[in-house]
Coordinates of C-alpha atoms in Angstrom, one line a residue:
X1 CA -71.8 52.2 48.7
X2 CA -68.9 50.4 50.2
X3 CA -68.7 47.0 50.5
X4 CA -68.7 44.9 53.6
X5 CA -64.6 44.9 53.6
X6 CA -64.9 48.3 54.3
X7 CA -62.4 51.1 52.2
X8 CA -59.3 51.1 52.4
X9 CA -56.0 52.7 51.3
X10 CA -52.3 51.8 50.2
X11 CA -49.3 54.2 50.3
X12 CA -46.6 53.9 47.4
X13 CA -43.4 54.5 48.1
X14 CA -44.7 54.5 52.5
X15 CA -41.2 57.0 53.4
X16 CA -39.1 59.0 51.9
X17 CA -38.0 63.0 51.9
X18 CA -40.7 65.7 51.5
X19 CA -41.4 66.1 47.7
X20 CA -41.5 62.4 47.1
X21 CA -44.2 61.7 44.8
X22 CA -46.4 59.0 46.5
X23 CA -49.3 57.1 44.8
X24 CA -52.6 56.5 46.8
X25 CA -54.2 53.3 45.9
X26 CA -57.9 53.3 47.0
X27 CA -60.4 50.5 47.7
X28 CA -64.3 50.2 48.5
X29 CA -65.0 53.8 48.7
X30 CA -68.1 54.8 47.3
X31 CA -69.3 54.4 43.7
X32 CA -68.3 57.2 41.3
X33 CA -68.1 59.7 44.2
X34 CA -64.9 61.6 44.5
X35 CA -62.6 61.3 47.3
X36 CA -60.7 64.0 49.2
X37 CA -56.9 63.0 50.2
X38 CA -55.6 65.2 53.6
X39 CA -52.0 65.0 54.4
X40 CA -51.1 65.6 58.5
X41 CA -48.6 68.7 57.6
X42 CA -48.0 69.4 61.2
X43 CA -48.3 66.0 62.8
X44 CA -50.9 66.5 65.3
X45 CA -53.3 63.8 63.9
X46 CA -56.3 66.7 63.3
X47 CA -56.7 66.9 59.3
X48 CA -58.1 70.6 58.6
X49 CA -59.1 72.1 55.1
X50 CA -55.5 73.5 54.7
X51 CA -53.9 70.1 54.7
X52 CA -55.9 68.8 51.8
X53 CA -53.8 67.9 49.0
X54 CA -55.5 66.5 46.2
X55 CA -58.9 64.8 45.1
X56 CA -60.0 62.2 43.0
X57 CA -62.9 60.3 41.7
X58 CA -63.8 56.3 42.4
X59 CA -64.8 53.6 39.6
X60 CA -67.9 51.6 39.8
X61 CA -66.2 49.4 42.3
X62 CA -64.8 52.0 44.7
X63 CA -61.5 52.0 43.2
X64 CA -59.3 55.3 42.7
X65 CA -55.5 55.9 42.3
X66 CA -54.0 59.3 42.6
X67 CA -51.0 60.9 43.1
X68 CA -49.7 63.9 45.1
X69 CA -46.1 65.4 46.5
X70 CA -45.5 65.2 50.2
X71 CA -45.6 68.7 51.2
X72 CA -42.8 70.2 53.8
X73 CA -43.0 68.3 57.0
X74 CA -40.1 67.6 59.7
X75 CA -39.6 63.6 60.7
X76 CA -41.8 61.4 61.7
X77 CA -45.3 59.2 60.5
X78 CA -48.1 61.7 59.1
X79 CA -51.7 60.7 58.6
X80 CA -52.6 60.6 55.3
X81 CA -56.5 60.5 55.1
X82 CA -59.2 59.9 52.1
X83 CA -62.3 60.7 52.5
X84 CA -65.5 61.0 50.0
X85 CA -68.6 62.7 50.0
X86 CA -70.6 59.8 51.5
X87 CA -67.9 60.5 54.7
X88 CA -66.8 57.3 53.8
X89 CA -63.1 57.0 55.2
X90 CA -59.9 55.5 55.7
X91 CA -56.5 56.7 56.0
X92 CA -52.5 55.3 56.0
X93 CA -49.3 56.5 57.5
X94 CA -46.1 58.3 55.5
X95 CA -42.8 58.4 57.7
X96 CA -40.9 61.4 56.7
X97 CA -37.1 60.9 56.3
X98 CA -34.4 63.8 56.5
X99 CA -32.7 64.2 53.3
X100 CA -30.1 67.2 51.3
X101 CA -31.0 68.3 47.9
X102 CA -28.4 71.2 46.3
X103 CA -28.2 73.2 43.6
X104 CA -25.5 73.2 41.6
X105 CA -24.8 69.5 41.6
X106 CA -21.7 69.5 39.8
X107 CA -18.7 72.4 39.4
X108 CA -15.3 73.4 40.1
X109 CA -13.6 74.2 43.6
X110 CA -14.9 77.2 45.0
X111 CA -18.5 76.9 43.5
X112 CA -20.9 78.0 46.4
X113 CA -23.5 75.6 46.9
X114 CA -27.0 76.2 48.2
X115 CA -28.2 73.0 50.0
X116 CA -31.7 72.4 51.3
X117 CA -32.2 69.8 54.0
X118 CA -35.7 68.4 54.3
X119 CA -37.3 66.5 57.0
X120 CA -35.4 66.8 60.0
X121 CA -36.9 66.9 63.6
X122 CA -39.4 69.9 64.0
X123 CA -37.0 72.9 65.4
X124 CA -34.2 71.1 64.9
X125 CA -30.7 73.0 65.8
X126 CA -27.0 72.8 66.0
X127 CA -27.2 71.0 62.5
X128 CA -24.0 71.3 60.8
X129 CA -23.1 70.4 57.2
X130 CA -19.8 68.0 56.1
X131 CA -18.2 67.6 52.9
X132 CA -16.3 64.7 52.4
X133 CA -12.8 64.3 50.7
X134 CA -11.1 61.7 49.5
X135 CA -10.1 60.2 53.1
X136 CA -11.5 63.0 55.2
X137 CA -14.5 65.0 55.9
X138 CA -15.0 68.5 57.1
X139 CA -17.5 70.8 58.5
X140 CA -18.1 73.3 56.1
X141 CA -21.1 74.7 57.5
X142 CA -22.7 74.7 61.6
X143 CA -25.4 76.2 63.7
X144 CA -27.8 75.5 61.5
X145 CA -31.5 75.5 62.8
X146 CA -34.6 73.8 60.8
X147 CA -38.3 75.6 60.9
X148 CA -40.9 74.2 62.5
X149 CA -41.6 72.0 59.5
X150 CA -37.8 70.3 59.7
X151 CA -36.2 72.7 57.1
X152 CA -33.5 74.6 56.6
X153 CA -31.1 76.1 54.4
X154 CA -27.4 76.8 54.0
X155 CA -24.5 77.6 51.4
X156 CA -20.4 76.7 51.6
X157 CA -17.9 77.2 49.2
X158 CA -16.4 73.9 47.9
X159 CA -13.0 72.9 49.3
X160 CA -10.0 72.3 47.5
X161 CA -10.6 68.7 46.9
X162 CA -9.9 66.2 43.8
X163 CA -12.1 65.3 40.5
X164 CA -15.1 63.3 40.9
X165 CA -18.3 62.7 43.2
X166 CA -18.3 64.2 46.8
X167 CA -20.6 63.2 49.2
X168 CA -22.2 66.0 51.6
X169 CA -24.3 65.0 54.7
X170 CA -25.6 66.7 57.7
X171 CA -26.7 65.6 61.4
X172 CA -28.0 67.7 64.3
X173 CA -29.4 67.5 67.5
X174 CA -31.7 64.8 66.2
X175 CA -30.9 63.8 63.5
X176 CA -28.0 61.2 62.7
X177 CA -26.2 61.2 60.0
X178 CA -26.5 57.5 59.0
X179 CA -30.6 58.4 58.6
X180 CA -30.1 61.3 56.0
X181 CA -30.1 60.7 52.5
X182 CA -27.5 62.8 51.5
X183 CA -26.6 64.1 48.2
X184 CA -23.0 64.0 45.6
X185 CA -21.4 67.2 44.3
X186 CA -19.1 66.3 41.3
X187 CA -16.2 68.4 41.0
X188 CA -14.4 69.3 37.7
X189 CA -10.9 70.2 36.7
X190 CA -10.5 73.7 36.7
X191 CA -7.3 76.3 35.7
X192 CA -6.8 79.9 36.2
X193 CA -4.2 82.4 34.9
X194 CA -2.5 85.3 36.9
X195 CA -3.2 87.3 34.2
X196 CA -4.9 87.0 30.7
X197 CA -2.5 88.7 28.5
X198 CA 1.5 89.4 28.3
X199 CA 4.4 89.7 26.0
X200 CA 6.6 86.9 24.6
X201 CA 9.0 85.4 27.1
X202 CA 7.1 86.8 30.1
X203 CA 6.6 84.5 33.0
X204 CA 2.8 84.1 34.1
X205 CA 1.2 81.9 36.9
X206 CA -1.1 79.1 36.3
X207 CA -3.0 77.1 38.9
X208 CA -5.0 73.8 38.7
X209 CA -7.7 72.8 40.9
X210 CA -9.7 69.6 41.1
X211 CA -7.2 67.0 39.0
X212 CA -6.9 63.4 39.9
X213 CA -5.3 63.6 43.7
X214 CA -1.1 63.2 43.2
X215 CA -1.7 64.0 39.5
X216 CA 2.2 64.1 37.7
X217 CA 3.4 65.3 34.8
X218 CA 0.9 68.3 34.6
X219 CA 1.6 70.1 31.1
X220 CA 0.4 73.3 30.2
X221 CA -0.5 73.5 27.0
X222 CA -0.6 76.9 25.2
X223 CA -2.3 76.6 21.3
X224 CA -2.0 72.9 22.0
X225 CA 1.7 72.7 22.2
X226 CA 3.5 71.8 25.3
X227 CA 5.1 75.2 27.3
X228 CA 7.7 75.4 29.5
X229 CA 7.2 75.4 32.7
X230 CA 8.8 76.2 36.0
X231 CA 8.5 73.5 37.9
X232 CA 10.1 71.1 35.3
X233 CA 7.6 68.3 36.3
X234 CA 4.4 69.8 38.0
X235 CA 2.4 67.3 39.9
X236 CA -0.8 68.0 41.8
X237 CA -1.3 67.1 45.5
X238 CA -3.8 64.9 47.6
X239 CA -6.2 67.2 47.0
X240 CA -5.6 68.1 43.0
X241 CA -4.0 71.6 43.5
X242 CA -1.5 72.5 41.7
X243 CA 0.6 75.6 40.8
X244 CA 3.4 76.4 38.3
X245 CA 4.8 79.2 35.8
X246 CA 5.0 78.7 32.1
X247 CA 6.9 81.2 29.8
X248 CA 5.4 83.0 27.2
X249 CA 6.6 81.4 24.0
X250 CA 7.6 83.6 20.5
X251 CA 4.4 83.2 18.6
X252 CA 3.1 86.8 16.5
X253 CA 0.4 89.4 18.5
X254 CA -3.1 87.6 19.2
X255 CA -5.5 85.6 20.4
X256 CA -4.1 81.8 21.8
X257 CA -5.5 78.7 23.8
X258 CA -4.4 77.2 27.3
X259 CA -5.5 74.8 28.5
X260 CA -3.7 71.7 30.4
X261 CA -3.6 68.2 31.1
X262 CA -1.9 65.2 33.6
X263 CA -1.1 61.7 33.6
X264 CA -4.8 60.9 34.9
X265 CA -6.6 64.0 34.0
X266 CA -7.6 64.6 30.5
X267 CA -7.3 67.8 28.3
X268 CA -11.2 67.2 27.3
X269 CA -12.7 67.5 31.1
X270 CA -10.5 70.8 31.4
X271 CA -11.5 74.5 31.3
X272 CA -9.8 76.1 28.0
X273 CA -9.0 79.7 28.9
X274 CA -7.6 82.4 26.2
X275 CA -4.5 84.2 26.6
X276 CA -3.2 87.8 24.5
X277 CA -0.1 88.3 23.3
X278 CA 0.5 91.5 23.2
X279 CA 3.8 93.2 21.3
X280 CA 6.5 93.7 24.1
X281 CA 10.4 94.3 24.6
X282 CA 13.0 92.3 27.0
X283 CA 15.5 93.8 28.3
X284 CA 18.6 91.7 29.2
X285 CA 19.9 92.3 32.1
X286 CA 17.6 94.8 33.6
X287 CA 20.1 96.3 36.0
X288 CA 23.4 97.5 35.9
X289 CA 26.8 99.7 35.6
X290 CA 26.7 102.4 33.0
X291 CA 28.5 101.5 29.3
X292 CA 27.5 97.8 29.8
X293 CA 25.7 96.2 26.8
X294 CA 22.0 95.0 27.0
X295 CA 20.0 92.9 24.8
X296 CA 16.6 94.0 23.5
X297 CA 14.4 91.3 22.3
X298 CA 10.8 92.0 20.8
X299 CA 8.5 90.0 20.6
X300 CA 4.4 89.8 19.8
X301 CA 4.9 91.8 17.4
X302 CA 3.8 91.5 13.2
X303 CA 5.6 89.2 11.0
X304 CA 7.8 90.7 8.6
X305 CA 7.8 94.1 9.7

């Protein structure tokens, strides 16, 4: 039997976001009998069947230890009750906090991002989402309502914005946004082609997104050798967008590398995308009076041949 303290039991951690893991610590329950452990899922302080969790069975001294993951539950303290076969009680309070988790956690702009908040007020609506850039943030997702268990779901597409961690948060009607725990998306450097094949001397667009904000003295770098480009000097803005054209340089028909690189943002943490040459003709000028003489220039085309 219990002893004359009487049982007891200890929360650890006492808060944090649905699907924490919290230990329950047990004392003077009954001898060797197991104990039920009830979580208050809905907040109204009446522990049914439904909300039990998890059991587990005392020591010869009444002790236990067990573990068990909060389950959904909006904000707020929720009774967390253990109880054994001799109907020998006690119970503690976990406070729910609101908090984002997102999947992916990491990607280049224009990823779309699922995030999950957990934990806000019961019902909650007109919760919108922010992304924050370097100096700014901005709404990237609103009218949001959470269930009657505090959560909800939403996607957004990530924003032009610069390499490196990016914090998103949400508030609502009651929720502030100093009492979520929010979450960090990391973005990485990213380049795209107009077009993944041309002929030598053709002019094709490249863009970069998610360099080092103000990034200069961009190269593009085609079978790792520096191409021209038009701008001379590419730089990136606040945001690490940047656009520019390179030429096609006189290499033979096949497969090549491009990749690109700034002053601040390495070749290593870029996307390496693969460009065909294919065999082609120039034509020099391509417009005219007739009897004027043009230049034909080939190029992509076999060695030797």
């Amino acid at each position: 039997q219990a002893d004359s303290e009487g049982p007891s039991i200890r929360l650890s951690p006492s808060h944090g976001v649905p699907g924490t893991e919290v230990t329950v610590y047990g004392d003077n329950f009954t001898a060797n009998e197991w104990v039920d452990i009830y979580y208050d899922t809905n907040g109204n302080g009446i522990l049914s069947e439904t909300e039990w969790v998890i059991d587990d069975r005392a020591d010869d001294d009444g002790y236990f230890s067990v573990d068990f993951e909060v389950p959904e539950s909006y904000a707020g303290d929720h009774k967390v009750l253990a109880e054994d076969a001799d109907s020998v009680d006690a119970y503690d309070y976990f406070t729910v906090e609101p908090g984002l988790i997102i999947d992916p956690e990491e990607g280049p702009v224009g990823t779309i991002v699922t995030v999950e908040g957990h934990g806000f007020a019961e019902d909650e609506e007109d919760i919108e989402l922010l992304y924050y850039l370097d100096s700014t943030e901005e709404v990237v997702a609103e009218d949001i309502e959470a269930d009657e268990y505090g959560y909800w779901e939403a996607s957004f597409q990530v924003p032009s914005s610069t390499r490196g961690d990016h914090y998103i948060n949400a508030q609502g009607d009651d929720t502030e946004l100093k009492d979520v725990e929010g979450a960090d998306f990391e973005v990485t450097p990213e380049i795209s082609l107009e077009t993944s094949s041309g002929t030598v001397g053709e002019s094709i667009t490249i863009t970069g997104n998610g360099f080092d904000g103000e990034d200069s003295y961009i190269k593009v770098l085609f079978e790792g050798e520096e191409a021209e480009t038009e701008p001379e000097i590419v730089r990136a803005d606040e945001n690490g967008y940047w656009e520019a054209s390179f030429k096609v340089p006189d290499m033979p028909a096949g497969t090549y590398s491009v990749t690109a690189e700034g002053q601040s943002t390495k070749e290593e943490d870029v996307n390496e995308l693969t460009f065909t040459i294919a065999p082609g003709l120039v034509l020099s000028p391509d417009e005219g009076h007739v009897g004027m003489n043009l230049t034909v220039t080939g190029g992509g085309f076999a060695t030797n041949k």
